[in-house]
Tab-separated table of C-alpha atoms and ligand atoms in Angstrom:
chain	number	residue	atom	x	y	z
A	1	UNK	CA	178.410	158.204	144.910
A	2	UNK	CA	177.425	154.593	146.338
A	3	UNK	CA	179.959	153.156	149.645
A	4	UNK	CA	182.861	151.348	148.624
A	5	UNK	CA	181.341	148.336	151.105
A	6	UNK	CA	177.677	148.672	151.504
A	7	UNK	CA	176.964	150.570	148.835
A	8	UNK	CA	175.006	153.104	150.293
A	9	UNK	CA	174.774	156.700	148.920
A	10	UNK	CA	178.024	158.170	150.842
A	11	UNK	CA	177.549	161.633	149.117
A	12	UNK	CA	177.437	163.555	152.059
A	13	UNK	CA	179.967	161.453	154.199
A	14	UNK	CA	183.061	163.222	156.090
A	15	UNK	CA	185.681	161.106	157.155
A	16	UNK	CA	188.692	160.140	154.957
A	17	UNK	CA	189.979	156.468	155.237
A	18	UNK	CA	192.609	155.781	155.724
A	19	UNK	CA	193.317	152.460	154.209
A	20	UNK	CA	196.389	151.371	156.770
A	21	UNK	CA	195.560	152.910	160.246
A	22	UNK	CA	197.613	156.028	161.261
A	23	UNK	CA	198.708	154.352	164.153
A	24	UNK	CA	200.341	151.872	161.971
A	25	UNK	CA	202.511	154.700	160.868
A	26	UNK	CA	200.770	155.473	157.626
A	27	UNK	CA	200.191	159.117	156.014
A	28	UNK	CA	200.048	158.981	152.850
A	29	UNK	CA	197.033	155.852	151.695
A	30	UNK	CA	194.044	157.747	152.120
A	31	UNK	CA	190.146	157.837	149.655
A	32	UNK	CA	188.897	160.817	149.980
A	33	UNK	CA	185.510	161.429	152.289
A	34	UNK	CA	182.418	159.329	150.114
A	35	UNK	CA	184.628	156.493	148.907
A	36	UNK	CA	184.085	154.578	152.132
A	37	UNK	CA	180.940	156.065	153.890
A	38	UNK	CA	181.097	157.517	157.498
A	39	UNK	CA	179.400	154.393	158.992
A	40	UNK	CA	181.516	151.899	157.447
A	41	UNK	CA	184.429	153.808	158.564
A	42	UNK	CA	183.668	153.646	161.593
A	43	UNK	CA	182.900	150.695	161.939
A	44	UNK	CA	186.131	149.621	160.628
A	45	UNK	CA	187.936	151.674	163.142
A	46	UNK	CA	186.150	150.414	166.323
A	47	UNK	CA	185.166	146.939	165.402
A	48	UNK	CA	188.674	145.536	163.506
A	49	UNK	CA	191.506	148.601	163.393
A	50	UNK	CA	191.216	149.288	167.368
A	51	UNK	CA	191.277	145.463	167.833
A	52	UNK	CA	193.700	145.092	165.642
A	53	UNK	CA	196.164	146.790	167.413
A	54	UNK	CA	195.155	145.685	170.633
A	55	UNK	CA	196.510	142.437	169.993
A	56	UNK	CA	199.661	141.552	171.582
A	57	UNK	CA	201.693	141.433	168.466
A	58	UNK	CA	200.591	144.709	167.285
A	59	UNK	CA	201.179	146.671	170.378
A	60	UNK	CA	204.112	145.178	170.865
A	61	UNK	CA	205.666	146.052	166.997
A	62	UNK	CA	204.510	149.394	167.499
A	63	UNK	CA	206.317	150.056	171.207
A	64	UNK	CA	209.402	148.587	169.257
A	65	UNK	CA	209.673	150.923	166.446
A	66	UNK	CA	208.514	154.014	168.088
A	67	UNK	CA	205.242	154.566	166.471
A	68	UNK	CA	202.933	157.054	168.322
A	69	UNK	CA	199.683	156.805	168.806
A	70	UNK	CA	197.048	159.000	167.660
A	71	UNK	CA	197.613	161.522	169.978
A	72	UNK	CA	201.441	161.805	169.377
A	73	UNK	CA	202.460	159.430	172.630
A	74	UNK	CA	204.757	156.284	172.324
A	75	UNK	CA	202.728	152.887	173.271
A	76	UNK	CA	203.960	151.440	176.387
A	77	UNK	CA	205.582	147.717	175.887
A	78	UNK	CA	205.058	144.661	178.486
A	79	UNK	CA	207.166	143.563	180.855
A	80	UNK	CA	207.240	141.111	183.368
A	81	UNK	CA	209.565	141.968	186.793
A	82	UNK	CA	211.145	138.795	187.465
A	83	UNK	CA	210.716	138.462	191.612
A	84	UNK	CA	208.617	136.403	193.937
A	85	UNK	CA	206.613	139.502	194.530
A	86	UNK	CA	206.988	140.779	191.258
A	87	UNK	CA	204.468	141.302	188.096
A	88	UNK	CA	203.736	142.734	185.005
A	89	UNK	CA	204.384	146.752	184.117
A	90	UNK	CA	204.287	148.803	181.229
A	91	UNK	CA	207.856	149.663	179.902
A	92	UNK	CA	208.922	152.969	178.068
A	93	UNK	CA	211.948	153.768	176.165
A	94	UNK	CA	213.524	156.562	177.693
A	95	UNK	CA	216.881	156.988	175.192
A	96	UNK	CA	219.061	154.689	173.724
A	97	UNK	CA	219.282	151.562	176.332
A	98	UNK	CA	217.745	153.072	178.926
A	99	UNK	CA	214.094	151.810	179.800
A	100	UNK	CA	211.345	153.409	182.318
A	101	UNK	CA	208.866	151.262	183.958
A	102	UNK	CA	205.270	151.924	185.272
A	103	UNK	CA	202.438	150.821	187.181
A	104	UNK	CA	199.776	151.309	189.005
A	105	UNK	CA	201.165	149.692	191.578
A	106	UNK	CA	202.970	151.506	193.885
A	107	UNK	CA	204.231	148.960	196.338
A	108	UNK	CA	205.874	147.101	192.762
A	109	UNK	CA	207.542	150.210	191.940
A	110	UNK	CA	208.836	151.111	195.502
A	111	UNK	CA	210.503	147.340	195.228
A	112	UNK	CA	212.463	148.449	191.927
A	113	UNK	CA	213.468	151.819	193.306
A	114	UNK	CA	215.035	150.265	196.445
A	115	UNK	CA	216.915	147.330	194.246
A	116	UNK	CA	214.881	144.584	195.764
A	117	UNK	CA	214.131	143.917	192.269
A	118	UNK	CA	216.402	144.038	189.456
A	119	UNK	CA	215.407	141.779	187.015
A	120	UNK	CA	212.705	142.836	183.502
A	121	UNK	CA	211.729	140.414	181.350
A	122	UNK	CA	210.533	141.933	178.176
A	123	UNK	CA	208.534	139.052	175.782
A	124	UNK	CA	209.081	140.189	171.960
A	125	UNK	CA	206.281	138.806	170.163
A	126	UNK	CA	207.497	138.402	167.042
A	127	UNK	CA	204.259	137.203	164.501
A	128	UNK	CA	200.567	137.400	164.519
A	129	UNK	CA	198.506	134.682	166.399
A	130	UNK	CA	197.661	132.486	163.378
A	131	UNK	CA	194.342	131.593	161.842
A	132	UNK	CA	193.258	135.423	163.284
A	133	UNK	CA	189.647	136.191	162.069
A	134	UNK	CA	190.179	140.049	163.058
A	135	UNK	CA	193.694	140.007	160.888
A	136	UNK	CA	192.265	138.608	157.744
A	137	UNK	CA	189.125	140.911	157.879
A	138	UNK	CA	192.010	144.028	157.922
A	139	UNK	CA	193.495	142.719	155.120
A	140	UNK	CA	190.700	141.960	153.333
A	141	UNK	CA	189.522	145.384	154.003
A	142	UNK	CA	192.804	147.320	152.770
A	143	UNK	CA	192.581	145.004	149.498
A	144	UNK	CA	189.525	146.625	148.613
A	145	UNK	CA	190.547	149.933	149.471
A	146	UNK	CA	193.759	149.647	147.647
A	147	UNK	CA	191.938	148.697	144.559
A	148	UNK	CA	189.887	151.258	144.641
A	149	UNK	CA	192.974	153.933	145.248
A	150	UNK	CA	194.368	152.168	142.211
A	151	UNK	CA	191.977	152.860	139.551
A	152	UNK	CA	189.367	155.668	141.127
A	153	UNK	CA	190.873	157.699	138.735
A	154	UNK	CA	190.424	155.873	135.833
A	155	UNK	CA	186.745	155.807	133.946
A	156	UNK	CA	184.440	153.553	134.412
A	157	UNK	CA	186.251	152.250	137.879
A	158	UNK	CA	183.350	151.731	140.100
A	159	UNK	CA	182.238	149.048	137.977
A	160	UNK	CA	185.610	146.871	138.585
A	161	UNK	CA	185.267	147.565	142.378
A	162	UNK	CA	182.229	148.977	143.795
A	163	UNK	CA	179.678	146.946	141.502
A	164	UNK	CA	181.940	144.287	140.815
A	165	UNK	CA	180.019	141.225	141.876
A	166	UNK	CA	183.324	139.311	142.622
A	167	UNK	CA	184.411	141.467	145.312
A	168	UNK	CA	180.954	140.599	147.407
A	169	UNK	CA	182.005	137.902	149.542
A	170	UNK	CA	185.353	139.538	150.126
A	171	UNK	CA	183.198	142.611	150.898
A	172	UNK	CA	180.808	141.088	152.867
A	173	UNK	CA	183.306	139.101	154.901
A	174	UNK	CA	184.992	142.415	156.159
A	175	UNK	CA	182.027	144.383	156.281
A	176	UNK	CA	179.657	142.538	158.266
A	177	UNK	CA	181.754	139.295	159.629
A	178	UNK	CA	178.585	137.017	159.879
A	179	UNK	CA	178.495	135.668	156.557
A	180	UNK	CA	178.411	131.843	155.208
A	181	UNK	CA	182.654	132.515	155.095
A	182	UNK	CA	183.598	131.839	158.450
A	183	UNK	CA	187.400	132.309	157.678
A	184	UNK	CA	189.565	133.552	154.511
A	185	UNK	CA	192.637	132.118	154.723
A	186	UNK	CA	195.820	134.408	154.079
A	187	UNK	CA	199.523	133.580	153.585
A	188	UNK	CA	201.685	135.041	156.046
A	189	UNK	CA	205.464	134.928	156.077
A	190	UNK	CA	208.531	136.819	157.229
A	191	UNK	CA	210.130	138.234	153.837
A	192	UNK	CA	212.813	140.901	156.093
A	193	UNK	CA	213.422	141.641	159.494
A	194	UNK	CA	211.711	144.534	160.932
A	195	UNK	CA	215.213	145.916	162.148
A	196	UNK	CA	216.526	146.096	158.502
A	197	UNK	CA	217.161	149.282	156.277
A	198	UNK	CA	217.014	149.848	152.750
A	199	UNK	CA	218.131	152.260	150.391
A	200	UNK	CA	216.515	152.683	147.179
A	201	UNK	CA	218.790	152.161	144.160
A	202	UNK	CA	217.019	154.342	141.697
A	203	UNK	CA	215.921	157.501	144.003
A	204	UNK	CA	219.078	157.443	145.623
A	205	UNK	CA	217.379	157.636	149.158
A	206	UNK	CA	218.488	156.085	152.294
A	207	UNK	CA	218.594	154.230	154.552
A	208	UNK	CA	214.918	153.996	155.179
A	209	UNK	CA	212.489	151.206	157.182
A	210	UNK	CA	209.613	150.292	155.033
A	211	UNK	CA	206.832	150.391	157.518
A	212	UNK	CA	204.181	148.878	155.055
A	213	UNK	CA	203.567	148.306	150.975
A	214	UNK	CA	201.283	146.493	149.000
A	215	UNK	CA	200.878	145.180	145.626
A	216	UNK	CA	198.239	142.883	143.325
A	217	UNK	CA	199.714	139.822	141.609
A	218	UNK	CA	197.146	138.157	139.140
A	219	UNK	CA	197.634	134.574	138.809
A	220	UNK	CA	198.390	132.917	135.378
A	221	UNK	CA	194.337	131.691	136.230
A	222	UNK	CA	193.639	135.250	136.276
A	223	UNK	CA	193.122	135.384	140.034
A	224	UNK	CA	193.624	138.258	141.306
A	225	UNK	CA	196.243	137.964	144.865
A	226	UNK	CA	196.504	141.135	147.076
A	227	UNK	CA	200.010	140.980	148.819
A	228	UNK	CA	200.410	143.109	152.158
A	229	UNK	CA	203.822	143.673	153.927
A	230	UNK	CA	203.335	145.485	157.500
A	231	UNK	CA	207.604	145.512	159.090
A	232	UNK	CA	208.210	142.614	157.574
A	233	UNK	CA	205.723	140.100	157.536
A	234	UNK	CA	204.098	139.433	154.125
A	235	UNK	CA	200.486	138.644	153.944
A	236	UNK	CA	198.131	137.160	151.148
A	237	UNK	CA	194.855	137.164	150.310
A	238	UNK	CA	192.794	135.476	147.082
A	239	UNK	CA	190.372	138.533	146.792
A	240	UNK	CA	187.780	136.499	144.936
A	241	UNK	CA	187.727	133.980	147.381
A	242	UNK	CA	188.669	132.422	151.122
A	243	UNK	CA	191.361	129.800	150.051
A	244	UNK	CA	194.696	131.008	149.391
A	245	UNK	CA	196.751	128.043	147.954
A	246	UNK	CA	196.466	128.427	144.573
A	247	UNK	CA	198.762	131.740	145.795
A	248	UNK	CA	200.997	129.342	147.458
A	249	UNK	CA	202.016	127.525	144.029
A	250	UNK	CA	202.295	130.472	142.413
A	251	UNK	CA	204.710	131.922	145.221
A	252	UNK	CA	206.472	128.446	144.723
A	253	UNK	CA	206.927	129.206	140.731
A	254	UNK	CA	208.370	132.601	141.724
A	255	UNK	CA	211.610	130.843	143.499
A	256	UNK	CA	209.281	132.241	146.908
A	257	UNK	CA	210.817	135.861	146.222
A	258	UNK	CA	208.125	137.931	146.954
A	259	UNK	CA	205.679	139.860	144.469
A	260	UNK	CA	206.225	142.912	146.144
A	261	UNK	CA	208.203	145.432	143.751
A	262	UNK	CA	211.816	145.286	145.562
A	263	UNK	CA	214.298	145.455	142.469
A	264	UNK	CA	215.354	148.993	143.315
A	265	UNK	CA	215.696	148.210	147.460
A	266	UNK	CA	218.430	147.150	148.263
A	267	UNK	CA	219.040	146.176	152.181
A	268	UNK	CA	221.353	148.535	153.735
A	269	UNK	CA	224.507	146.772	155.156
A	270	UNK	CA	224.832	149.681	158.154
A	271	UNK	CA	222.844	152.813	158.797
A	272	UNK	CA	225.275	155.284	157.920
A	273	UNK	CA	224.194	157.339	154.940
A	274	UNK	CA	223.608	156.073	151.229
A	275	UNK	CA	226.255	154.227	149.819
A	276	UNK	CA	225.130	152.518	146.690
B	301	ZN	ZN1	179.312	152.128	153.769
């Protein structure tokens, strides 16, 4: 078996991929080991997933909902302690309303503990920096992967990804970064609040968040669109390549409802149990 990116024989590779990271709250979109080789995993890990979520953004959607981190502890938010000798801590939720503080510095704490300060400031970032090289690489990179978890079970399937000429610049772009495509442009835009529930009309489940879901919309030119919701915020790549407003016309002919499958979730109006 040849890498899903470089193409290498990944035969003998290890690690599973997992095609949104695990500290984005996913457990279920995972290739098995060989699909994407060890070294391009990791690479994708360390060099765009751990950046990723560094960003300000990321950290700060994954304090808000509670996601733990690898090793099973919450992620600290920001917060800024509004006082002439204040500064910036790390905030925890404790319980319903009640926040904890820390820092490593003492003489900051000390200050809240005897009342001198009483005031936190906690920033909500509430989108992506735009025009973010390190964003559009990830979702370059889970297009591919999600193609690949779409039809690796079907014959003949590594032609129509892993050979597929096509995908190269796309591949290349995520892969190694340093090629003649310095940016490709995505659509991003807010399609539901990350706060909202849903219940799902035909399961009869709910109320649930949707923490991330994908789809592929071909275009009536027979491109081929990779759509990407992570809490929210919709994103958009042209997977055969870096411009992306052909997929702005066609979102336009849509009435701008989203290509994501959504006819059987329906917002919930409160979080008490199912009710549809
Ligand atoms: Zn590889």
């Amino acid at each position: 078996m040849d890498c899903l990116f470089c193409k290498k024989v990944s035969a003998n590779s290890k690690s599973k991929e997992h095609i949104i990271p695990e500290s984005l709250g996913n457990t279920d979109h995972v290739l098995p080991p060989g699909i994407v080789c060890d070294a391009c995993n990791n690479y994708f890990a360390v060099k765009i997933e751990k950046e990723l979520l560094e960003q300000d953004y990321f950290k700060s959607i994954r304090h808000r909902n509670d996601i733990l981190n690898k090793k099973g502890n919450p992620i600290p938010g920001k917060g800024i302690l509004v006082h002439p000798e204040g500064g910036k801590v790390d905030v925890y939720k404790e319980g319903p309303g009640i926040i904890g503080i820390n820092s490593s510095n003492e003489k900051l704490l000390k200050l809240v503990e005897n009342l001198t300060i009483r005031k936190l400031y906690i920033p909500i970032v509430q989108e992506p920096e735009k025009d973010n090289v390190i964003l559009s690489r990830f979702i370059g990179k889970v297009a591919i992967e999600a193609l690949a978890q779409r039809l690796m079970n079907v014959d003949g399937w590594e032609q129509e990804v892993i050979y597929k000429e096509g995908l190269d610049p796309l591949r290349e772009y995520v892969r190694y970064g340093n090629t003649k495509i310095k940016f490709w442009h995505y659509h991003q835009n807010r399609i539901y609040s990350e706060l909202d529930r849903f219940v799902d009309t035909e399961e009869k489940i709910g109320p649930f968040e949707i923490l991330h879901e994908y789809t592929f919309h071909y275009s009536e030119g027979y491109e081929l669109f990779f759509v990407l919701a992570i809490m929210g915020v919709e994103y958009a790549i042209n997977m055969g390549g870096p411009n992306v407003e052909n997929y702005t016309s066609e979102l336009k002919n849509h009435s701008s409802k989203s290509f994501l499958d959504v006819s059987h979730e329906k917002k919930a109006t409160d979080n008490s149990a199912w009710l549809y």
